[in-house]
PDB file of C-alpha atoms in Angstrom:
ATOM      1  CA  UNK A  81      73.407  56.630  48.001  1.00  0.00           C
ATOM      2  CA  UNK A  82      76.374  55.363  50.270  1.00  0.00           C
ATOM      3  CA  UNK A  83      78.554  58.095  49.040  1.00  0.00           C
ATOM      4  CA  UNK A  84      75.832  60.645  49.725  1.00  0.00           C
ATOM      5  CA  UNK A  85      75.293  59.249  53.179  1.00  0.00           C
ATOM      6  CA  UNK A  86      78.894  59.312  53.853  1.00  0.00           C
ATOM      7  CA  UNK A  87      79.112  63.016  52.946  1.00  0.00           C
ATOM      8  CA  UNK A  88      76.394  63.821  55.249  1.00  0.00           C
ATOM      9  CA  UNK A  89      77.803  61.739  58.044  1.00  0.00           C
ATOM     10  CA  UNK A  90      81.084  63.652  57.735  1.00  0.00           C
ATOM     11  CA  UNK A  91      79.431  67.010  57.899  1.00  0.00           C
ATOM     12  CA  UNK A  92      77.763  66.019  61.031  1.00  0.00           C
ATOM     13  CA  UNK A  93      80.825  64.739  62.528  1.00  0.00           C
ATOM     14  CA  UNK A  94      82.579  67.997  61.756  1.00  0.00           C
ATOM     15  CA  UNK A  95      79.721  70.092  63.235  1.00  0.00           C
ATOM     16  CA  UNK A  96      80.934  69.987  66.880  1.00  0.00           C
ATOM     17  CA  UNK A  97      84.201  71.011  65.872  1.00  0.00           C
ATOM     18  CA  UNK A  98      82.988  73.933  63.924  1.00  0.00           C
ATOM     19  CA  UNK A  99      80.803  75.104  66.924  1.00  0.00           C
ATOM     20  CA  UNK A 100      83.653  74.775  69.266  1.00  0.00           C
ATOM     21  CA  UNK A 101      85.640  76.614  66.841  1.00  0.00           C
ATOM     22  CA  UNK A 102      83.372  79.533  66.751  1.00  0.00           C
ATOM     23  CA  UNK A 103      82.975  79.689  70.554  1.00  0.00           C
ATOM     24  CA  UNK A 104      86.754  79.523  70.864  1.00  0.00           C
ATOM     25  CA  UNK A 105      87.180  82.471  68.493  1.00  0.00           C
ATOM     26  CA  UNK A 106      84.434  84.394  70.211  1.00  0.00           C
ATOM     27  CA  UNK A 107      86.388  83.816  73.528  1.00  0.00           C
ATOM     28  CA  UNK A 108      89.507  85.016  72.133  1.00  0.00           C
ATOM     29  CA  UNK A 109      87.850  88.207  70.846  1.00  0.00           C
ATOM     30  CA  UNK A 110      86.221  88.782  74.259  1.00  0.00           C
ATOM     31  CA  UNK A 111      89.725  88.292  75.843  1.00  0.00           C
ATOM     32  CA  UNK A 112      91.235  90.592  73.246  1.00  0.00           C
ATOM     33  CA  UNK A 113      88.655  93.237  74.078  1.00  0.00           C
ATOM     34  CA  UNK A 114      89.128  92.945  77.840  1.00  0.00           C
ATOM     35  CA  UNK A 115      92.826  93.365  77.580  1.00  0.00           C
ATOM     36  CA  UNK A 116      92.552  96.316  75.263  1.00  0.00           C
ATOM     37  CA  UNK A 117      89.872  98.032  77.592  1.00  0.00           C
ATOM     38  CA  UNK A 118      92.211  97.296  80.597  1.00  0.00           C
ATOM     39  CA  UNK A 119      95.151  98.938  78.669  1.00  0.00           C
ATOM     40  CA  UNK A 120      93.056 101.696  77.717  1.00  0.00           C
ATOM     41  CA  UNK A 121      91.844 102.544  81.125  1.00  0.00           C
ATOM     42  CA  UNK A 122      95.525 102.186  82.362  1.00  0.00           C
ATOM     43  CA  UNK A 123      96.695 104.550  79.808  1.00  0.00           C
ATOM     44  CA  UNK A 124      93.995 107.160  80.286  1.00  0.00           C
ATOM     45  CA  UNK A 125      94.671 106.956  84.265  1.00  0.00           C
ATOM     46  CA  UNK A 126      98.470 107.502  83.632  1.00  0.00           C
ATOM     47  CA  UNK A 127      97.686 110.330  81.177  1.00  0.00           C
ATOM     48  CA  UNK A 128      95.536 111.949  83.896  1.00  0.00           C
ATOM     49  CA  UNK A 129      98.268 111.721  86.504  1.00  0.00           C
ATOM     50  CA  UNK A 130     100.790 113.234  84.095  1.00  0.00           C
ATOM     51  CA  UNK A 131      98.695 115.837  82.981  1.00  0.00           C
ATOM     52  CA  UNK A 132      97.837 116.854  86.716  1.00  0.00           C
ATOM     53  CA  UNK A 133     101.458 116.830  87.653  1.00  0.00           C
ATOM     54  CA  UNK A 134     102.504 119.107  84.901  1.00  0.00           C
ATOM     55  CA  UNK A 135      99.862 121.657  85.885  1.00  0.00           C
ATOM     56  CA  UNK A 136     101.322 121.892  89.516  1.00  0.00           C
ATOM     57  CA  UNK A 137     104.708 122.702  88.426  1.00  0.00           C
ATOM     58  CA  UNK A 138     105.844 126.441  88.058  1.00  0.00           C
ATOM     59  CA  UNK A 139     108.723 128.119  86.425  1.00  0.00           C
ATOM     60  CA  UNK A 140     109.482 130.713  88.994  1.00  0.00           C
ATOM     61  CA  UNK A 141     110.152 129.870  92.740  1.00  0.00           C
ATOM     62  CA  UNK A 142     108.145 131.500  95.668  1.00  0.00           C
ATOM     63  CA  UNK A 143     110.213 133.223  98.224  1.00  0.00           C
ATOM     64  CA  UNK A 144     109.158 132.473 101.606  1.00  0.00           C
ATOM     65  CA  UNK A 145     109.672 134.920 104.350  1.00  0.00           C
ATOM     66  CA  UNK A 146     111.537 133.856 107.418  1.00  0.00           C
ATOM     67  CA  UNK A 147     110.869 134.551 111.115  1.00  0.00           C
ATOM     68  CA  UNK A 148     112.740 137.819 110.835  1.00  0.00           C
ATOM     69  CA  UNK A 149     110.655 138.940 107.752  1.00  0.00           C
ATOM     70  CA  UNK A 150     113.778 138.522 105.492  1.00  0.00           C
ATOM     71  CA  UNK A 151     113.576 136.929 102.112  1.00  0.00           C
ATOM     72  CA  UNK A 152     114.791 133.266 101.530  1.00  0.00           C
ATOM     73  CA  UNK A 153     117.169 132.711  98.495  1.00  0.00           C
ATOM     74  CA  UNK A 154     115.792 131.306  95.489  1.00  0.00           C
ATOM     75  CA  UNK A 155     117.770 128.770  93.305  1.00  0.00           C
ATOM     76  CA  UNK A 156     118.126 128.373  89.600  1.00  0.00           C
ATOM     77  CA  UNK A 157     116.188 125.094  89.908  1.00  0.00           C
ATOM     78  CA  UNK A 158     113.263 126.692  90.951  1.00  0.00           C
ATOM     79  CA  UNK A 159     113.415 125.905  94.592  1.00  0.00           C
ATOM     80  CA  UNK A 160     113.867 128.234  97.664  1.00  0.00           C
ATOM     81  CA  UNK A 161     115.369 127.182 101.001  1.00  0.00           C
ATOM     82  CA  UNK A 162     113.233 127.502 104.093  1.00  0.00           C
ATOM     83  CA  UNK A 163     114.786 130.432 105.809  1.00  0.00           C
ATOM     84  CA  UNK A 164     114.821 128.949 109.295  1.00  0.00           C
ATOM     85  CA  UNK A 165     118.256 127.334 109.023  1.00  0.00           C
ATOM     86  CA  UNK A 166     117.146 123.847 108.116  1.00  0.00           C
ATOM     87  CA  UNK A 167     118.408 124.226 104.459  1.00  0.00           C
ATOM     88  CA  UNK A 168     115.531 122.274 103.198  1.00  0.00           C
ATOM     89  CA  UNK A 169     114.668 123.342  99.578  1.00  0.00           C
ATOM     90  CA  UNK A 170     110.876 123.939  98.870  1.00  0.00           C
ATOM     91  CA  UNK A 171     109.824 123.073  95.051  1.00  0.00           C
ATOM     92  CA  UNK A 172     107.482 125.786  93.823  1.00  0.00           C
ATOM     93  CA  UNK A 173     104.268 124.091  93.132  1.00  0.00           C
ATOM     94  CA  UNK A 174     100.766 125.547  92.726  1.00  0.00           C
ATOM     95  CA  UNK A 175      98.059 123.162  93.398  1.00  0.00           C
ATOM     96  CA  UNK A 176      94.381 124.105  93.341  1.00  0.00           C
ATOM     97  CA  UNK A 177      92.709 121.600  95.545  1.00  0.00           C
ATOM     98  CA  UNK A 178      89.269 123.111  94.936  1.00  0.00           C
ATOM     99  CA  UNK A 179      89.621 122.644  91.164  1.00  0.00           C
ATOM    100  CA  UNK A 180      90.816 119.130  91.604  1.00  0.00           C
ATOM    101  CA  UNK A 181      88.115 118.147  93.637  1.00  0.00           C
ATOM    102  CA  UNK A 182      85.585 119.656  91.435  1.00  0.00           C
ATOM    103  CA  UNK A 183      86.749 118.414  88.212  1.00  0.00           C
ATOM    104  CA  UNK A 184      88.804 115.475  88.900  1.00  0.00           C
ATOM    105  CA  UNK A 185      87.826 113.712  92.238  1.00  0.00           C
ATOM    106  CA  UNK A 186      86.201 114.789  95.250  1.00  0.00           C
ATOM    107  CA  UNK A 187      88.420 112.558  97.548  1.00  0.00           C
ATOM    108  CA  UNK A 188      91.570 114.335  96.695  1.00  0.00           C
ATOM    109  CA  UNK A 189      92.976 116.064  99.839  1.00  0.00           C
ATOM    110  CA  UNK A 190      96.660 116.285  99.649  1.00  0.00           C
ATOM    111  CA  UNK A 191      99.549 115.783  97.053  1.00  0.00           C
ATOM    112  CA  UNK A 192     102.813 114.046  97.460  1.00  0.00           C
ATOM    113  CA  UNK A 193     106.065 115.035  95.675  1.00  0.00           C
ATOM    114  CA  UNK A 194     109.471 113.585  95.729  1.00  0.00           C
ATOM    115  CA  UNK A 195     111.720 115.751  93.327  1.00  0.00           C
ATOM    116  CA  UNK A 196     113.499 114.000  90.483  1.00  0.00           C
ATOM    117  CA  UNK A 197     111.331 110.984  90.764  1.00  0.00           C
ATOM    118  CA  UNK A 198     108.240 109.931  89.170  1.00  0.00           C
ATOM    119  CA  UNK A 199     106.303 110.270  92.492  1.00  0.00           C
ATOM    120  CA  UNK A 200     104.229 113.417  91.910  1.00  0.00           C
ATOM    121  CA  UNK A 201     100.586 112.427  92.570  1.00  0.00           C
ATOM    122  CA  UNK A 202      97.479 113.400  94.374  1.00  0.00           C
ATOM    123  CA  UNK A 203      96.559 111.754  97.586  1.00  0.00           C
ATOM    124  CA  UNK A 204      92.958 110.364  97.983  1.00  0.00           C
ATOM    125  CA  UNK A 205      91.061 108.623 100.939  1.00  0.00           C
ATOM    126  CA  UNK A 206      87.615 106.979 100.547  1.00  0.00           C
ATOM    127  CA  UNK A 207      85.121 107.710 103.123  1.00  0.00           C
ATOM    128  CA  UNK A 208      84.090 104.200 103.964  1.00  0.00           C
ATOM    129  CA  UNK A 209      85.945 101.874 101.739  1.00  0.00           C
ATOM    130  CA  UNK A 210      89.741 101.446 102.568  1.00  0.00           C
ATOM    131  CA  UNK A 211      90.585  99.275  99.675  1.00  0.00           C
ATOM    132  CA  UNK A 212      88.617 101.286  96.991  1.00  0.00           C
ATOM    133  CA  UNK A 213      91.437 103.150  95.512  1.00  0.00           C
ATOM    134  CA  UNK A 214      93.671 100.024  95.632  1.00  0.00           C
ATOM    135  CA  UNK A 215      91.787  98.876  92.417  1.00  0.00           C
ATOM    136  CA  UNK A 216      90.067 102.319  91.429  1.00  0.00           C
ATOM    137  CA  UNK A 217      91.384 105.090  89.347  1.00  0.00           C
ATOM    138  CA  UNK A 218      90.712 108.680  89.769  1.00  0.00           C
ATOM    139  CA  UNK A 219      87.760 108.770  87.400  1.00  0.00           C
ATOM    140  CA  UNK A 220      86.174 105.726  89.300  1.00  0.00           C
ATOM    141  CA  UNK A 221      87.269 103.176  86.629  1.00  0.00           C
ATOM    142  CA  UNK A 222      88.520  99.837  87.984  1.00  0.00           C
ATOM    143  CA  UNK A 223      92.062  98.379  87.425  1.00  0.00           C
ATOM    144  CA  UNK A 224      95.650  99.675  87.432  1.00  0.00           C
ATOM    145  CA  UNK A 225      97.487 101.983  88.307  1.00  0.00           C
ATOM    146  CA  UNK A 226      94.998 102.922  91.220  1.00  0.00           C
ATOM    147  CA  UNK A 227      95.725 105.876  93.398  1.00  0.00           C
ATOM    148  CA  UNK A 228      98.148 106.964  96.019  1.00  0.00           C
ATOM    149  CA  UNK A 229      95.830 106.782  99.056  1.00  0.00           C
ATOM    150  CA  UNK A 230      95.512 106.759 102.772  1.00  0.00           C
ATOM    151  CA  UNK A 231      93.083 104.611 104.927  1.00  0.00           C
ATOM    152  CA  UNK A 232      90.365 106.128 107.350  1.00  0.00           C
ATOM    153  CA  UNK A 233      92.703 104.846 110.123  1.00  0.00           C
ATOM    154  CA  UNK A 234      94.479 108.225 109.474  1.00  0.00           C
ATOM    155  CA  UNK A 235      93.127 111.788 109.738  1.00  0.00           C
ATOM    156  CA  UNK A 236      93.413 113.716 106.624  1.00  0.00           C
ATOM    157  CA  UNK A 237      95.519 116.418 108.151  1.00  0.00           C
ATOM    158  CA  UNK A 238      98.834 114.441 108.633  1.00  0.00           C
ATOM    159  CA  UNK A 239      98.634 114.994 112.474  1.00  0.00           C
ATOM    160  CA  UNK A 240      98.645 111.294 113.510  1.00  0.00           C
ATOM    161  CA  UNK A 241     102.057 110.115 114.993  1.00  0.00           C
ATOM    162  CA  UNK A 242     102.315 107.647 112.018  1.00  0.00           C
ATOM    163  CA  UNK A 243     100.788 108.181 108.606  1.00  0.00           C
ATOM    164  CA  UNK A 244     100.773 105.436 105.941  1.00  0.00           C
ATOM    165  CA  UNK A 245     100.327 106.142 102.207  1.00  0.00           C
ATOM    166  CA  UNK A 246      99.768 103.157  99.847  1.00  0.00           C
ATOM    167  CA  UNK A 247     100.659 102.789  96.037  1.00  0.00           C
ATOM    168  CA  UNK A 248     101.060 100.034  93.489  1.00  0.00           C
ATOM    169  CA  UNK A 249     104.574  98.848  92.422  1.00  0.00           C
ATOM    170  CA  UNK A 250     103.869  99.222  88.700  1.00  0.00           C
ATOM    171  CA  UNK A 251     106.330  97.572  86.296  1.00  0.00           C
ATOM    172  CA  UNK A 252     106.472 100.748  84.184  1.00  0.00           C
ATOM    173  CA  UNK A 253     108.023 102.475  87.224  1.00  0.00           C
ATOM    174  CA  UNK A 254     105.155 104.675  87.845  1.00  0.00           C
ATOM    175  CA  UNK A 255     103.059 105.217  91.351  1.00  0.00           C
ATOM    176  CA  UNK A 256     105.278 103.834  94.166  1.00  0.00           C
ATOM    177  CA  UNK A 257     107.650 101.391  92.035  1.00  0.00           C
ATOM    178  CA  UNK A 258     110.243 104.161  92.704  1.00  0.00           C
ATOM    179  CA  UNK A 259     110.318 103.394  96.436  1.00  0.00           C
ATOM    180  CA  UNK A 260     112.428 100.270  95.697  1.00  0.00           C
ATOM    181  CA  UNK A 261     115.210 102.505  94.602  1.00  0.00           C
ATOM    182  CA  UNK A 262     115.811 103.727  98.035  1.00  0.00           C
ATOM    183  CA  UNK A 263     117.513 100.310  98.609  1.00  0.00           C
ATOM    184  CA  UNK A 264     120.538 102.309  97.573  1.00  0.00           C
ATOM    185  CA  UNK A 265     122.214 104.565 100.188  1.00  0.00           C
ATOM    186  CA  UNK A 266     123.476 107.000  97.747  1.00  0.00           C
ATOM    187  CA  UNK A 267     119.915 107.307  96.175  1.00  0.00           C
ATOM    188  CA  UNK A 268     118.387 108.176  99.501  1.00  0.00           C
ATOM    189  CA  UNK A 269     120.971 110.761 100.128  1.00  0.00           C
ATOM    190  CA  UNK A 270     120.260 112.480  96.851  1.00  0.00           C
ATOM    191  CA  UNK A 271     116.551 112.217  97.222  1.00  0.00           C
ATOM    192  CA  UNK A 272     116.083 112.901 100.945  1.00  0.00           C
ATOM    193  CA  UNK A 273     112.864 114.780 101.152  1.00  0.00           C
ATOM    194  CA  UNK A 274     109.058 113.911 100.742  1.00  0.00           C
ATOM    195  CA  UNK A 275     106.817 116.869 100.461  1.00  0.00           C
ATOM    196  CA  UNK A 276     103.176 116.589 101.212  1.00  0.00           C
ATOM    197  CA  UNK A 277     101.212 119.752  99.858  1.00  0.00           C
ATOM    198  CA  UNK A 278      97.874 120.497 101.341  1.00  0.00           C
ATOM    199  CA  UNK A 279      95.272 123.388 100.805  1.00  0.00           C
ATOM    200  CA  UNK A 280      96.742 125.399 103.541  1.00  0.00           C
ATOM    201  CA  UNK A 281      99.802 123.630 104.707  1.00  0.00           C
ATOM    202  CA  UNK A 282     103.064 121.986 103.668  1.00  0.00           C
ATOM    203  CA  UNK A 283     104.739 119.071 105.316  1.00  0.00           C
ATOM    204  CA  UNK A 284     108.425 118.037 104.678  1.00  0.00           C
ATOM    205  CA  UNK A 285     109.710 114.819 105.618  1.00  0.00           C
ATOM    206  CA  UNK A 286     113.292 113.563 105.550  1.00  0.00           C
ATOM    207  CA  UNK A 287     113.703 109.953 104.803  1.00  0.00           C
ATOM    208  CA  UNK A 288     115.537 107.863 107.195  1.00  0.00           C
ATOM    209  CA  UNK A 289     114.617 104.373 106.458  1.00  0.00           C
ATOM    210  CA  UNK A 290     113.936 101.982 103.595  1.00  0.00           C
ATOM    211  CA  UNK A 291     113.196  98.285 104.087  1.00  0.00           C
ATOM    212  CA  UNK A 292     111.166  95.044 103.438  1.00  0.00           C
ATOM    213  CA  UNK A 293     108.724  94.442 105.906  1.00  0.00           C
ATOM    214  CA  UNK A 294     105.851  91.787 106.319  1.00  0.00           C
ATOM    215  CA  UNK A 295     102.182  92.480 105.476  1.00  0.00           C
ATOM    216  CA  UNK A 296     101.280  93.539 109.123  1.00  0.00           C
ATOM    217  CA  UNK A 297      98.885  96.322 109.000  1.00  0.00           C
ATOM    218  CA  UNK A 298     100.820  99.146 110.784  1.00  0.00           C
ATOM    219  CA  UNK A 299      97.840 101.115 111.871  1.00  0.00           C
ATOM    220  CA  UNK A 300      95.123  98.651 112.907  1.00  0.00           C
ATOM    221  CA  UNK A 301      96.835  96.965 116.032  1.00  0.00           C
ATOM    222  CA  UNK A 302      98.875  99.899 117.387  1.00  0.00           C
ATOM    223  CA  UNK A 303      98.312 103.044 119.321  1.00  0.00           C
ATOM    224  CA  UNK A 304     101.113 105.419 118.473  1.00  0.00           C
ATOM    225  CA  UNK A 305      99.748 108.138 120.661  1.00  0.00           C
ATOM    226  CA  UNK A 306     101.270 106.108 123.426  1.00  0.00           C
ATOM    227  CA  UNK A 307     104.707 107.465 123.866  1.00  0.00           C
ATOM    228  CA  UNK A 308     105.893 103.948 124.969  1.00  0.00           C
ATOM    229  CA  UNK A 309     104.464 102.342 121.813  1.00  0.00           C
ATOM    230  CA  UNK A 310     105.849 105.011 119.576  1.00  0.00           C
ATOM    231  CA  UNK A 311     109.445 104.627 121.072  1.00  0.00           C
ATOM    232  CA  UNK A 312     109.031 100.918 120.679  1.00  0.00           C
ATOM    233  CA  UNK A 313     108.061 101.233 117.094  1.00  0.00           C
ATOM    234  CA  UNK A 314     110.970 103.493 116.323  1.00  0.00           C
ATOM    235  CA  UNK A 315     113.309 101.037 117.932  1.00  0.00           C
ATOM    236  CA  UNK A 316     111.736  98.194 115.946  1.00  0.00           C
ATOM    237  CA  UNK A 317     112.467 100.010 112.819  1.00  0.00           C
ATOM    238  CA  UNK A 318     116.159 100.442 113.652  1.00  0.00           C
ATOM    239  CA  UNK A 319     116.372  96.718 114.255  1.00  0.00           C
ATOM    240  CA  UNK A 320     114.368  95.476 111.495  1.00  0.00           C
ATOM    241  CA  UNK A 321     115.485  92.080 110.084  1.00  0.00           C
ATOM    242  CA  UNK A 322     116.320  92.835 106.339  1.00  0.00           C
ATOM    243  CA  UNK A 323     119.791  92.514 105.058  1.00  0.00           C
ATOM    244  CA  UNK A 324     119.070  95.152 102.446  1.00  0.00           C
ATOM    245  CA  UNK A 325     117.796  97.775 104.829  1.00  0.00           C
ATOM    246  CA  UNK A 326     119.028 101.309 104.576  1.00  0.00           C
ATOM    247  CA  UNK A 327     118.713 103.101 107.969  1.00  0.00           C
ATOM    248  CA  UNK A 328     120.005 106.476 108.676  1.00  0.00           C
ATOM    249  CA  UNK A 329     121.119 106.450 112.361  1.00  0.00           C
ATOM    250  CA  UNK A 330     122.285 109.988 112.312  1.00  0.00           C
ATOM    251  CA  UNK A 331     118.791 111.193 112.239  1.00  0.00           C
ATOM    252  CA  UNK A 332     117.509 111.618 115.878  1.00  0.00           C
ATOM    253  CA  UNK A 333     113.617 110.742 116.252  1.00  0.00           C
ATOM    254  CA  UNK A 334     111.763 111.444 119.551  1.00  0.00           C
ATOM    255  CA  UNK A 335     108.285 110.604 121.008  1.00  0.00           C
ATOM    256  CA  UNK A 336     107.161 114.147 119.684  1.00  0.00           C
ATOM    257  CA  UNK A 337     108.026 113.404 116.071  1.00  0.00           C
ATOM    258  CA  UNK A 338     105.502 112.375 113.430  1.00  0.00           C
ATOM    259  CA  UNK A 339     106.481 109.501 110.791  1.00  0.00           C
ATOM    260  CA  UNK A 340     105.261 109.284 107.054  1.00  0.00           C
ATOM    261  CA  UNK A 341     105.486 105.791 105.840  1.00  0.00           C
ATOM    262  CA  UNK A 342     105.123 104.896 102.062  1.00  0.00           C
ATOM    263  CA  UNK A 343     104.164 101.280 101.272  1.00  0.00           C
ATOM    264  CA  UNK A 344     104.315  99.320  98.117  1.00  0.00           C
ATOM    265  CA  UNK A 345     104.236  95.667  97.012  1.00  0.00           C
ATOM    266  CA  UNK A 346     107.285  93.610  96.264  1.00  0.00           C
ATOM    267  CA  UNK A 347     107.375  91.516  93.163  1.00  0.00           C
ATOM    268  CA  UNK A 348     107.372  87.757  93.649  1.00  0.00           C
ATOM    269  CA  UNK A 349     106.552  88.388  97.487  1.00  0.00           C
ATOM    270  CA  UNK A 350     102.938  88.813  97.753  1.00  0.00           C
ATOM    271  CA  UNK A 351     102.944  88.722 101.614  1.00  0.00           C
ATOM    272  CA  UNK A 352     105.513  91.359 101.915  1.00  0.00           C
ATOM    273  CA  UNK A 353     105.708  95.113 101.526  1.00  0.00           C
ATOM    274  CA  UNK A 354     108.586  97.501 100.941  1.00  0.00           C
ATOM    275  CA  UNK A 355     108.413 100.654 103.032  1.00  0.00           C
ATOM    276  CA  UNK A 356     110.268 104.173 103.042  1.00  0.00           C
ATOM    277  CA  UNK A 357     109.761 106.256 106.106  1.00  0.00           C
ATOM    278  CA  UNK A 358     110.337 109.854 106.697  1.00  0.00           C
ATOM    279  CA  UNK A 359     110.328 112.005 109.934  1.00  0.00           C
ATOM    280  CA  UNK A 360     108.599 115.458 109.811  1.00  0.00           C
ATOM    281  CA  UNK A 361     111.172 118.144 109.736  1.00  0.00           C
ATOM    282  CA  UNK A 362     109.089 121.071 108.628  1.00  0.00           C
ATOM    283  CA  UNK A 363     105.490 122.348 108.762  1.00  0.00           C
ATOM    284  CA  UNK A 364     104.318 125.492 107.349  1.00  0.00           C
TER     285      UNK A 364
END
């Protein structure tokens, strides 16, 4: 009888541990499922971006007429120089914004492209929630990589004196992670232009600055329509306190110019941002 009681007592003592083990294992399975689901969402989002980018690239260059109705010169790389003496190459991309809005996401209104970099993405803006695309993908799923987006402080025609695009600094080098490469002066010289395609327009910005900055909101507290504030802002860029900054002093920027700012995070510095900025050089 004593042995029997001891056996039952041992089973009772082990019962809490068995229950705890079951809960632990169940929790482990849930965590694995969440990680797998998050990874799958991220992979699907990345595949979508890659597929969309591939669809916009053409084999042949489009020859743009100049002001004298003569043809520009196409290059072997599928680019054509704007024939207004700027010498800016125009990548030949075909983007059907109507199809993108109907089949992918209704908030797509522009496309950003920097040749020979991973930056080749649609640009979105949510009507009411400025943080929506920080944590949402094109298909509405939550999580990384998010989207390249603007806030509603900016109009969707790139006519503001300062327009800011945001994107995550992804570990795999996608989205706006490539901006950090502009810390290298030679890299900036080799990748000098940002192309913004719209339904009926093309904007080309020449990159003149790359530097680390605070998390100050560049649009909320400033009125860049004021010539004085805009001039002060440009002066502040040139005088920014970042030992690793790359600033092109040879590019003149006036009160009539427009600035495009690309903003991303910095690993290990949650309160800071890395900015790459270009000045509008062509609109057509």
